[in-house]
PDB file of C-alpha atoms and ligand atoms in Angstrom:
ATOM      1  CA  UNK A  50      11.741  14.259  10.003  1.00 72.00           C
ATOM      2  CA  UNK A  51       8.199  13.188  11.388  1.00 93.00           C
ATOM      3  CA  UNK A  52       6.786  10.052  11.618  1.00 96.00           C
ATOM      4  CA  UNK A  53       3.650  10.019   9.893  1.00 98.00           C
ATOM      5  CA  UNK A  54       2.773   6.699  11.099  1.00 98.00           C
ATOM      6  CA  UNK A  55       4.560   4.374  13.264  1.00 98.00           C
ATOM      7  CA  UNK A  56       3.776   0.463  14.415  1.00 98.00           C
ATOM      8  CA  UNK A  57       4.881   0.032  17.863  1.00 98.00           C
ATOM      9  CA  UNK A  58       5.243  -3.402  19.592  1.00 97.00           C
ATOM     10  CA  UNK A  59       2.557  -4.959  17.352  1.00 98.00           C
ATOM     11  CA  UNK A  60       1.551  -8.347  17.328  1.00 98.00           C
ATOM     12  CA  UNK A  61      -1.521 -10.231  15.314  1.00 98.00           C
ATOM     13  CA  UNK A  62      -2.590 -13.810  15.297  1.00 98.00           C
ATOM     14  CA  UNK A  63      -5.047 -15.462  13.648  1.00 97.00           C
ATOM     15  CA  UNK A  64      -6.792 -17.940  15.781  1.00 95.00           C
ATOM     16  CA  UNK A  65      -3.752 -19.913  17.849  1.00 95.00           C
ATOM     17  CA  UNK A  66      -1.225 -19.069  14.947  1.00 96.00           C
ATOM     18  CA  UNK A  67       1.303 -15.936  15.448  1.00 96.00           C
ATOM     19  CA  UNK A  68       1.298 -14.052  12.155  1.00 96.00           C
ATOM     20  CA  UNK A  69       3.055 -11.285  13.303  1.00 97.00           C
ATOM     21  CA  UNK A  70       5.836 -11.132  16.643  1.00 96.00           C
ATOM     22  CA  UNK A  71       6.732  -7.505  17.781  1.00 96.00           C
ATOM     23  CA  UNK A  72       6.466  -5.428  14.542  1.00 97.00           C
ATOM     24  CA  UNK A  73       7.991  -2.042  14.617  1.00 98.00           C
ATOM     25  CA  UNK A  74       7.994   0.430  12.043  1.00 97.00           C
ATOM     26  CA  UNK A  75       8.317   3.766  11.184  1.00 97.00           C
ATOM     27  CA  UNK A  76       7.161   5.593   7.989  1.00 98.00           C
ATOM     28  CA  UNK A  77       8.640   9.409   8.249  1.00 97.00           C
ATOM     29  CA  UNK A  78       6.564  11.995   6.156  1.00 97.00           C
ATOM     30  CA  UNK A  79       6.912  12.437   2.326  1.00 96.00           C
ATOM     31  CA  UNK A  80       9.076   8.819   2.015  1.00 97.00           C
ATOM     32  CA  UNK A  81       8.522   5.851   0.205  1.00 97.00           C
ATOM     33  CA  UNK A  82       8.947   2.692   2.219  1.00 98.00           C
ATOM     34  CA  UNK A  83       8.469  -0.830   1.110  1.00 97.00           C
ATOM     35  CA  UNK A  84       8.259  -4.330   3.039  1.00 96.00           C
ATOM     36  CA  UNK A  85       9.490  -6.819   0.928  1.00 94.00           C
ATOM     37  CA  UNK A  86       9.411 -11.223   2.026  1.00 92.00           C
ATOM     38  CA  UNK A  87       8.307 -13.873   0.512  1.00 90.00           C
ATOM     39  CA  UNK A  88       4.728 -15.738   0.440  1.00 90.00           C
ATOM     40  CA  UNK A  89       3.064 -15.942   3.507  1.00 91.00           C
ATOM     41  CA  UNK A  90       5.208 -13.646   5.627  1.00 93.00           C
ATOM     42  CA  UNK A  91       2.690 -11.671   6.864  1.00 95.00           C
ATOM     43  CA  UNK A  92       3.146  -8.614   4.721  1.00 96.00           C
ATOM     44  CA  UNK A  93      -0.536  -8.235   3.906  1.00 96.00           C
ATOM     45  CA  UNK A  94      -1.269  -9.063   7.445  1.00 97.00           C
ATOM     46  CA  UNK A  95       0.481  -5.837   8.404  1.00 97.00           C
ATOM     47  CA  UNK A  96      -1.330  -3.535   6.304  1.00 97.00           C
ATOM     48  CA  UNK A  97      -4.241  -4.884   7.429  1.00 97.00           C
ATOM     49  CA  UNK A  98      -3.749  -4.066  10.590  1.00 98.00           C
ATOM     50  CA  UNK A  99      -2.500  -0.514   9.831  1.00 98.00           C
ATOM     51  CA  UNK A 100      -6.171  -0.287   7.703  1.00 97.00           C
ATOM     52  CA  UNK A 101      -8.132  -1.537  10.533  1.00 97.00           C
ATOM     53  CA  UNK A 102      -9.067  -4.555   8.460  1.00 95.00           C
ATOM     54  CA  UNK A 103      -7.419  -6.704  10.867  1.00 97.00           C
ATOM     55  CA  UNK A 104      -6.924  -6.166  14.485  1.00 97.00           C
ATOM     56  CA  UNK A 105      -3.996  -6.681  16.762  1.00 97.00           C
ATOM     57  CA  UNK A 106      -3.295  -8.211  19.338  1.00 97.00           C
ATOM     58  CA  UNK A 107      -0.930  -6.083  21.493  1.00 97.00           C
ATOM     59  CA  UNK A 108       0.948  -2.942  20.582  1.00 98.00           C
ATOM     60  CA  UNK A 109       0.117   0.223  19.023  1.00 98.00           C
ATOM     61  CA  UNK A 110      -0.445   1.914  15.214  1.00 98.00           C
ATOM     62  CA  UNK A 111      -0.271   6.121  15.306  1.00 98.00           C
ATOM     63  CA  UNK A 112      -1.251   7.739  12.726  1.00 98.00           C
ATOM     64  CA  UNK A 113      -0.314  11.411  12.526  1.00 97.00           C
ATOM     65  CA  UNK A 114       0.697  11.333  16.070  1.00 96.00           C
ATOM     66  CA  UNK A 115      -2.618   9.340  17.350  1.00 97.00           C
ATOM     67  CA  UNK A 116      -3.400   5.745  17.690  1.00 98.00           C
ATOM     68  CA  UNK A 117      -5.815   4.335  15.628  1.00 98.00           C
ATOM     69  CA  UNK A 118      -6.345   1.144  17.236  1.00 97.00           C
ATOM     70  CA  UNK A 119     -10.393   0.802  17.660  1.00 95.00           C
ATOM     71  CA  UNK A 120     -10.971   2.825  14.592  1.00 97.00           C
ATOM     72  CA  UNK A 121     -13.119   1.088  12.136  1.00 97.00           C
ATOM     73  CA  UNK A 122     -11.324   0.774   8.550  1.00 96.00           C
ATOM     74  CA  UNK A 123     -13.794   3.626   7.128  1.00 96.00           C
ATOM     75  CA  UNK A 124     -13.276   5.704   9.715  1.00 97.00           C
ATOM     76  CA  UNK A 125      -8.900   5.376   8.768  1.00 97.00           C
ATOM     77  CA  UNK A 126      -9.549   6.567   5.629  1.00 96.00           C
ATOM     78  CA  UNK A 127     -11.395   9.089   6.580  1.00 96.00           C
ATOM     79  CA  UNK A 128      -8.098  10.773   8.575  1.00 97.00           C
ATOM     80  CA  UNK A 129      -5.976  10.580   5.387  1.00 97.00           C
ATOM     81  CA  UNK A 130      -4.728   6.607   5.621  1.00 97.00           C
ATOM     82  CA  UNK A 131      -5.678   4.988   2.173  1.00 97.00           C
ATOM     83  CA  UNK A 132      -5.309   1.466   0.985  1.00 96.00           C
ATOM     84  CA  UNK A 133      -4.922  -0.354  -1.913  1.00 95.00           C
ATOM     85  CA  UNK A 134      -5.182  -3.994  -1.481  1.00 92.00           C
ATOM     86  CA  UNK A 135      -4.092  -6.838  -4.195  1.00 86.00           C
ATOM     87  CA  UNK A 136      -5.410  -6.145  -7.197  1.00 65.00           C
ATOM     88  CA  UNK A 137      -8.850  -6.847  -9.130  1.00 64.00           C
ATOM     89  CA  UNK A 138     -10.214  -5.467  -5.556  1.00 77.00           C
ATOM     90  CA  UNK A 139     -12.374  -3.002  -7.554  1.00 91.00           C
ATOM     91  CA  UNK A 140     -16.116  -3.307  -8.153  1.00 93.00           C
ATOM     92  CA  UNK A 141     -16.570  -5.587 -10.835  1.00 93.00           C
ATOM     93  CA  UNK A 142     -19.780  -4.429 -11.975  1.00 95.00           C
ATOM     94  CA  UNK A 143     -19.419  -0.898 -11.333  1.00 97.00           C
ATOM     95  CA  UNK A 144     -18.179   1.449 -13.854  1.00 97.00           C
ATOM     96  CA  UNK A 145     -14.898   3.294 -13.637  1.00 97.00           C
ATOM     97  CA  UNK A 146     -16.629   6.305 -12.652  1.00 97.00           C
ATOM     98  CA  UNK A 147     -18.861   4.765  -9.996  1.00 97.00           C
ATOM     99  CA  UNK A 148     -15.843   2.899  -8.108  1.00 97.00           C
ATOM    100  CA  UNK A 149     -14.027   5.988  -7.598  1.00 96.00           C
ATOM    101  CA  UNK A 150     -17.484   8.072  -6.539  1.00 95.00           C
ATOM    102  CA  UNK A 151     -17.966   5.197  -4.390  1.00 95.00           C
ATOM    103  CA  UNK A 152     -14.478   4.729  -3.170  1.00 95.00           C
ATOM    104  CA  UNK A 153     -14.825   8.780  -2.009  1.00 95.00           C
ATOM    105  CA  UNK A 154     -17.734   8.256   0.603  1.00 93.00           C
ATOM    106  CA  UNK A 155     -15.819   7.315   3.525  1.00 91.00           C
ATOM    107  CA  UNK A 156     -13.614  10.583   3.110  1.00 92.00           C
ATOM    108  CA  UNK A 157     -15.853  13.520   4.557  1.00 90.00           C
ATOM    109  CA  UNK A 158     -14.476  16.400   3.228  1.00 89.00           C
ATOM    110  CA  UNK A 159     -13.093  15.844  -0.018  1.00 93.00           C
ATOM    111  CA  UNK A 160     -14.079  17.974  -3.535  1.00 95.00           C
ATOM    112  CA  UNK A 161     -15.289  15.354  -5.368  1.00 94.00           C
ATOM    113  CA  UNK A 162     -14.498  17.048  -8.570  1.00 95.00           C
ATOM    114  CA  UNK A 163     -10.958  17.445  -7.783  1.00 96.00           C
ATOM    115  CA  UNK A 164      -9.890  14.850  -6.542  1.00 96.00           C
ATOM    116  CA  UNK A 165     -11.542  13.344  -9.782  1.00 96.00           C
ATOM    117  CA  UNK A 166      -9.687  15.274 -12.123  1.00 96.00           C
ATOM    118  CA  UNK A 167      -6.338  14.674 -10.334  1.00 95.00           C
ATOM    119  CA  UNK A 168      -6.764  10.873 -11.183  1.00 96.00           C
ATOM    120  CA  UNK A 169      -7.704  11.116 -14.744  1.00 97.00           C
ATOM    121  CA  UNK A 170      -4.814  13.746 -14.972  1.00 95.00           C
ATOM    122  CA  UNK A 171      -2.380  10.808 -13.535  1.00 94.00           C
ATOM    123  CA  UNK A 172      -4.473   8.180 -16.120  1.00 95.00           C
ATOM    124  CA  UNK A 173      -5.959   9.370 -19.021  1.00 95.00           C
ATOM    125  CA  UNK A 174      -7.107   6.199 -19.899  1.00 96.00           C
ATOM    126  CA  UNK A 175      -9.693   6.158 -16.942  1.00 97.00           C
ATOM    127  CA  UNK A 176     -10.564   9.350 -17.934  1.00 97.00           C
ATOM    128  CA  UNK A 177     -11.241   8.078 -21.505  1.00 97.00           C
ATOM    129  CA  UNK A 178     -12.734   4.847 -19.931  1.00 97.00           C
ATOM    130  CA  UNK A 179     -15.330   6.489 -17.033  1.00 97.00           C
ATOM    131  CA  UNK A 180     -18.089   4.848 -18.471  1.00 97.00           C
ATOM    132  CA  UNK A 181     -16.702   0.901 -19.177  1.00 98.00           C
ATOM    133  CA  UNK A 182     -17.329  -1.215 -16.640  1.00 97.00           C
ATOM    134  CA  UNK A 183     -14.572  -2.178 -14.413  1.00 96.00           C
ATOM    135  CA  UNK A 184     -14.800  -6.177 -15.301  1.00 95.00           C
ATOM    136  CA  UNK A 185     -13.901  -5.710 -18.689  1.00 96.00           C
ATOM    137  CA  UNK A 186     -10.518  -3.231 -17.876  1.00 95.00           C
ATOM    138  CA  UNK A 187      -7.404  -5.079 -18.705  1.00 92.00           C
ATOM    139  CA  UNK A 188      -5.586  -6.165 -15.654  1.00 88.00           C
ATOM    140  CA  UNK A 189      -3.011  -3.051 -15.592  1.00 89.00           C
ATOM    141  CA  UNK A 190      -6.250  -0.967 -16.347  1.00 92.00           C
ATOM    142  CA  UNK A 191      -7.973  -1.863 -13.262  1.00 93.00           C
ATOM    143  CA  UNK A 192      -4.378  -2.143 -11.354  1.00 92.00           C
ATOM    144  CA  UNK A 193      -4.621   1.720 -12.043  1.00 93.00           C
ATOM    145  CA  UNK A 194      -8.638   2.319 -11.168  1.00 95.00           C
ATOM    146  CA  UNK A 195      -7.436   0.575  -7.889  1.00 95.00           C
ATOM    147  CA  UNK A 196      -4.729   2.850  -7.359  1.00 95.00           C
ATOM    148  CA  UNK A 197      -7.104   5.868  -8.310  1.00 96.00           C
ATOM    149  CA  UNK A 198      -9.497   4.368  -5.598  1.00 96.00           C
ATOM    150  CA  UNK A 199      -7.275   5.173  -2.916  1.00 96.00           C
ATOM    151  CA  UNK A 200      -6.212   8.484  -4.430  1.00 96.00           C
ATOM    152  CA  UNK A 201      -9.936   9.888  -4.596  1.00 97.00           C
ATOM    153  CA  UNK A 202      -9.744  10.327  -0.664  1.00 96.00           C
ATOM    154  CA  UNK A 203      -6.704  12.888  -1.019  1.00 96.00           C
ATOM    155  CA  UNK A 204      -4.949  10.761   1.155  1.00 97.00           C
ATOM    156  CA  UNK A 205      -1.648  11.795   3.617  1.00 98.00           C
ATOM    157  CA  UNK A 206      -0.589   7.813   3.275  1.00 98.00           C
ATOM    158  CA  UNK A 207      -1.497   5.614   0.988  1.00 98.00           C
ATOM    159  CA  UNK A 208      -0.884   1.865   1.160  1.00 98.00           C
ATOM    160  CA  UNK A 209      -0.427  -0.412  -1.756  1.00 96.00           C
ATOM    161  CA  UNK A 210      -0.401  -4.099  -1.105  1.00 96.00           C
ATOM    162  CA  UNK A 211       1.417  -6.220  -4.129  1.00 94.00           C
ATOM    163  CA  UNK A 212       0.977  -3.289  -6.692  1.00 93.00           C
ATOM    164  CA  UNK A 213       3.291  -5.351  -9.452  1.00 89.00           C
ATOM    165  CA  UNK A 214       1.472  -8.779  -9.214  1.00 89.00           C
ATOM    166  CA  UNK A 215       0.655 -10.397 -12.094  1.00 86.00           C
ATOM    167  CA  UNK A 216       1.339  -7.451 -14.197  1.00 86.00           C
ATOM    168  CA  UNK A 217       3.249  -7.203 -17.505  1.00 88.00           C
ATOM    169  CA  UNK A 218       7.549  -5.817 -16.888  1.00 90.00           C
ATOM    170  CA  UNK A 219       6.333  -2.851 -18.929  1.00 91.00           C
ATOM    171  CA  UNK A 220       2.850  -2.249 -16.399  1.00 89.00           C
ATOM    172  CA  UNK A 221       5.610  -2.570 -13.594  1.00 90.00           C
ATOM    173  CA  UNK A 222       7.875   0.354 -15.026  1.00 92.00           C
ATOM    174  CA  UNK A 223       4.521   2.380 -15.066  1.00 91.00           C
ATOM    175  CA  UNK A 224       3.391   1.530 -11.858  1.00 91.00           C
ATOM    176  CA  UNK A 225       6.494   2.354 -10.242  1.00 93.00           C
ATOM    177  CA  UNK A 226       6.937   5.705 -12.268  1.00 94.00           C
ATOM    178  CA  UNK A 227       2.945   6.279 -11.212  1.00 94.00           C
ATOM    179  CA  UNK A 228       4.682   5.481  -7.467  1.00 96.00           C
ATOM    180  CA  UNK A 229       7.257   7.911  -7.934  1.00 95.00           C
ATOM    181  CA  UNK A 230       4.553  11.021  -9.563  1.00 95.00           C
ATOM    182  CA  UNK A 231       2.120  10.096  -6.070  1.00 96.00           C
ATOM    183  CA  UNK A 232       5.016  10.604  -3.912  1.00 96.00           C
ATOM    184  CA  UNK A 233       6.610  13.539  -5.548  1.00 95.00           C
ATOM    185  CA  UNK A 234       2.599  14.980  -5.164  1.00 94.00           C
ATOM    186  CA  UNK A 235       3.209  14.832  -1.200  1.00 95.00           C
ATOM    187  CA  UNK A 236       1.755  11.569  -0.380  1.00 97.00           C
ATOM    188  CA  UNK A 237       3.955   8.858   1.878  1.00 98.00           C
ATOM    189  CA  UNK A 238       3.672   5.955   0.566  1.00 98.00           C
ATOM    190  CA  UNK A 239       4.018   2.126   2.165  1.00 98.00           C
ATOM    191  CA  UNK A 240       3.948  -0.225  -0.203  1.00 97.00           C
ATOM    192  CA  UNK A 241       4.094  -4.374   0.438  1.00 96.00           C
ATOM    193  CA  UNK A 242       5.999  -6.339  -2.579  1.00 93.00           C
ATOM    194  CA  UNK A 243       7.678  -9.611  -3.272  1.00 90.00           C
ATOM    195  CA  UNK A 244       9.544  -8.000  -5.963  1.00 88.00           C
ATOM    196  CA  UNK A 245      12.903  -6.804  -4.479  1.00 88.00           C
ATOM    197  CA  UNK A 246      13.628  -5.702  -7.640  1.00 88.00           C
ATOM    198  CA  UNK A 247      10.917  -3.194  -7.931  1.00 89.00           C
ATOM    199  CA  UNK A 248      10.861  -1.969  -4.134  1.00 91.00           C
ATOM    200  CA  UNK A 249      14.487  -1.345  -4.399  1.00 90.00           C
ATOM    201  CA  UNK A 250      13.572   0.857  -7.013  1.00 90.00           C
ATOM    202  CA  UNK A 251      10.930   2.844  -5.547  1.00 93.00           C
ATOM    203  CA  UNK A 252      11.852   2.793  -2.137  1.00 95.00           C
ATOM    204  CA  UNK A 253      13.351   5.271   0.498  1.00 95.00           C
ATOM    205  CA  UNK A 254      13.958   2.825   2.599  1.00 95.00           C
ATOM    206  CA  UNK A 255      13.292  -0.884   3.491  1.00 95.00           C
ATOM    207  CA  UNK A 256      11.705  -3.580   5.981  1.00 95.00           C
ATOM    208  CA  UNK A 257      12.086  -7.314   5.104  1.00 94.00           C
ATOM    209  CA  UNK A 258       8.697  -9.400   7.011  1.00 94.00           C
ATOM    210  CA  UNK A 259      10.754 -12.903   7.366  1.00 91.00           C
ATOM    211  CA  UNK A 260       9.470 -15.453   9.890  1.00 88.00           C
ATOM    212  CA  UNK A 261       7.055 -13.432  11.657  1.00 91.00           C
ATOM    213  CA  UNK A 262       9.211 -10.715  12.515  1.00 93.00           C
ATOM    214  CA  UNK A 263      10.018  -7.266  10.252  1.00 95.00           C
ATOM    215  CA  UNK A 264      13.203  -6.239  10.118  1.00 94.00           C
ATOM    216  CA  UNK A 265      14.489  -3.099   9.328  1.00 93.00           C
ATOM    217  CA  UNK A 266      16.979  -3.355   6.057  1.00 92.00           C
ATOM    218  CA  UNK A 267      18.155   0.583   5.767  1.00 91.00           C
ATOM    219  CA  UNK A 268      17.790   3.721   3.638  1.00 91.00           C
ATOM    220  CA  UNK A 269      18.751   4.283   0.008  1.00 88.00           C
ATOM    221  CA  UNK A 270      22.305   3.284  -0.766  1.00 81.00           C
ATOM    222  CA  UNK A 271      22.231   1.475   3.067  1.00 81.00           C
ATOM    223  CA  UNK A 272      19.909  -1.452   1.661  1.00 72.00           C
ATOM    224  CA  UNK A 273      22.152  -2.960  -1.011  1.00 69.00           C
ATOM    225  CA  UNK A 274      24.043  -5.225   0.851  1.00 66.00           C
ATOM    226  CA  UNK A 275      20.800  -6.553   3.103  1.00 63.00           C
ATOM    227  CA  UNK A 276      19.064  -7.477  -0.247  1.00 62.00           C
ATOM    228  CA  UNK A 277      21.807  -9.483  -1.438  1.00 65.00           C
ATOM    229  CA  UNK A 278      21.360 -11.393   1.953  1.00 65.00           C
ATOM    230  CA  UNK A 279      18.032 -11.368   1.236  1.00 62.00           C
ATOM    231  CA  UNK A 280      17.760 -12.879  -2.170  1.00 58.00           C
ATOM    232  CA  UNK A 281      20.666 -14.915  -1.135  1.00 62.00           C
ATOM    233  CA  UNK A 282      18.568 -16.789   2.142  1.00 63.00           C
ATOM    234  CA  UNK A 283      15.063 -15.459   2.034  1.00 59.00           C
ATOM    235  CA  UNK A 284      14.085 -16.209  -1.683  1.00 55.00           C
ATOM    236  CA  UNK A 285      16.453 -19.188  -2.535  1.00 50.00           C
TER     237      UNK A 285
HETATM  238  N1  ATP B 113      -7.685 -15.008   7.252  1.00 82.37           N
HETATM  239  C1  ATP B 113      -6.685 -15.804   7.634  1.00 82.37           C
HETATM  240  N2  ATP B 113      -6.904 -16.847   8.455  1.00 82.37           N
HETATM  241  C2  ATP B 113      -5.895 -17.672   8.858  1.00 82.37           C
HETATM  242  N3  ATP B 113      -4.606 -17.499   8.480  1.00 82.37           N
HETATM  243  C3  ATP B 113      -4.333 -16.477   7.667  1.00 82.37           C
HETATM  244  C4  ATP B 113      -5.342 -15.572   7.195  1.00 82.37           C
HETATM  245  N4  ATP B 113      -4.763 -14.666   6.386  1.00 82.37           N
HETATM  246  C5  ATP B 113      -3.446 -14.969   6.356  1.00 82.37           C
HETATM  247  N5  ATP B 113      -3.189 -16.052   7.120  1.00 82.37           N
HETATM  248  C6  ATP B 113      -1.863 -16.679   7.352  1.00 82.37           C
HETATM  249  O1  ATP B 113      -1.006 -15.670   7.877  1.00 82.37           O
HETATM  250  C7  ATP B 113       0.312 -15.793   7.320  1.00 82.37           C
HETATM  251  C8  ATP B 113       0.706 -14.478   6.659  1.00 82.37           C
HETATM  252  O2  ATP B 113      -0.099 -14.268   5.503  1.00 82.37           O
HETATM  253  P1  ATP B 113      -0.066 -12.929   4.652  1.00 82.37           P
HETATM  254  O3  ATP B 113      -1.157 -13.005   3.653  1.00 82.37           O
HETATM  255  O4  ATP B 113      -0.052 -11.778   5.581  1.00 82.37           O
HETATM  256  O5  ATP B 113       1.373 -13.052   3.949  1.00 82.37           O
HETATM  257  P2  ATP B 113       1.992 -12.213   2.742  1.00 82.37           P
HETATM  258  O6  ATP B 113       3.377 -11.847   3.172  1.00 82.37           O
HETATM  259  O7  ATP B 113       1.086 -11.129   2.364  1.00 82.37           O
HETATM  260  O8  ATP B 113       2.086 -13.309   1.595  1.00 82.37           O
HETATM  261  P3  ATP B 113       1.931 -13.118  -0.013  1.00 82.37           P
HETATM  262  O9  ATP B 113       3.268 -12.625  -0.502  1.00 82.37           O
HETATM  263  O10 ATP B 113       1.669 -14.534  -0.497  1.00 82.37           O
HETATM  264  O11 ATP B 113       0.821 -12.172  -0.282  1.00 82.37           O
HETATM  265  C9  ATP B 113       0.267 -16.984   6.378  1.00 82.37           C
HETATM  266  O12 ATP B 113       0.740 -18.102   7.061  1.00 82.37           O
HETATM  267  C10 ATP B 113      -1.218 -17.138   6.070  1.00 82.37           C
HETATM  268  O13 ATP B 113      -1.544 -18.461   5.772  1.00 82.37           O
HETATM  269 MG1   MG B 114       0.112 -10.628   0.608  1.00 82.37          MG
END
């Protein structure tokens, strides 16, 4: 199977501080994969870097078989990489509507229209909603007009960073069933979470991000006994 993206070698610091100590991973085409560890392990970090928010400092991120290191964060999303950071990232003030036109313009060659109706096909209720303005969505509302951000580029990869956090159990089960409809649509997803539970669920297979290093956990049915260890000496 390909690897639509791999991280190779990569390390990131901020300032004097090591974030991140020889990261590897690989993401093969049409999986889900999930990095799971706990506060401040440097999972957002990593998709940061992957985005182009962030830069490295050693190592190498390909992309469809070409490094994007040096590529602005616009220019990412523009080859197919989308991302979804924590949530409430949408426009505030902006209506539904105008944060997904908005969240298109990066993406060159997209039909708008499309792309527009394959969202409000996956929620109705932005559909329904195009014209409220984002602030006054419910927090699973604009959990989903974040996810329908990334979607509008017609992304290869998309990204979601914390996708579960702060959300109600029964906003979980449809974010991760939302997970599963993206994926079975041909998108690979890579998706950051502290909840084991939930990444267990949705994922393919599995890194754990624990003291500055990832490691790699397994595939379905391989990762069981790995998260035990994990919620046995990472989140006690
Ligand atoms: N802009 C920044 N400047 C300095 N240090 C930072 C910055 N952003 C993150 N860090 C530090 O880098 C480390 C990793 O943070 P990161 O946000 O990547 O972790 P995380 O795994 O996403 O945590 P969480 O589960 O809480 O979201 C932490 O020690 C954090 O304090
Ligand atoms: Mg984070």
């Amino acid at each position: 199977m390909t690897d639509l993206l791999t991280v190779d070698d990569v390390h990131v610091s901020y300032g004097d501080m090591e974030v991140i100590r020889d990261a590897n991973l690989s993401v093969p085409e049409g999986e889900v994969v999930s990095i799971v560890g706990a506060n401040g392990a440097g999972k957002t970090t990593l998709l940061d870097t992957v985005s182009g928010v962030k830069d490295i400092d050693s190592g190498d991120i390909e992309f469809e078989g070409e490094s994007v290191v040096g590529y602005e964060p616009y220019e990412r999303i523009d080859k197919g990489l989308a991302y979804v950071p924590e949530r409430h990232r949408v426009f505030p003030e902006m209506t539904v509507a105008e944060n997904l036109r908005t969240a298109m313009i990066p993406a060159s060659d997209v039909d708008e229209s499309a792309q527009l109706d394959r969202v409000f096909d996956l929620f109705p209720i932005l559909s329904e909603r195009q014209s409220q303005v984002a602030s006054t969505m419910s927090g699973g509302q604009q959990q989903m007009l974040a996810i329908a951000q990334g979607l509008v580029i017609d992304p290869d990869l998309i990204m979601f960073d914390e996708p579960t956090l702060g959300l109600a159990p029964k906003i979980v089960e449809d974010i991760r069933d939302t997970i599963s409809e993206i994926s079975e649509s041909g998108v690979t997803v890579l998706v950051a979470d502290e909840q084991i539970e939930f990444a267990k669920h949705v994922s393919d297979r599995m890194y754990l991000m624990r003291k500055n290093t990832l490691n790699y956990l397994g595939e379905r049915g391989e990762f069981e006994d790995a998260y035990q260890e994990t919620v046995d000496n990472v989140f006690a």
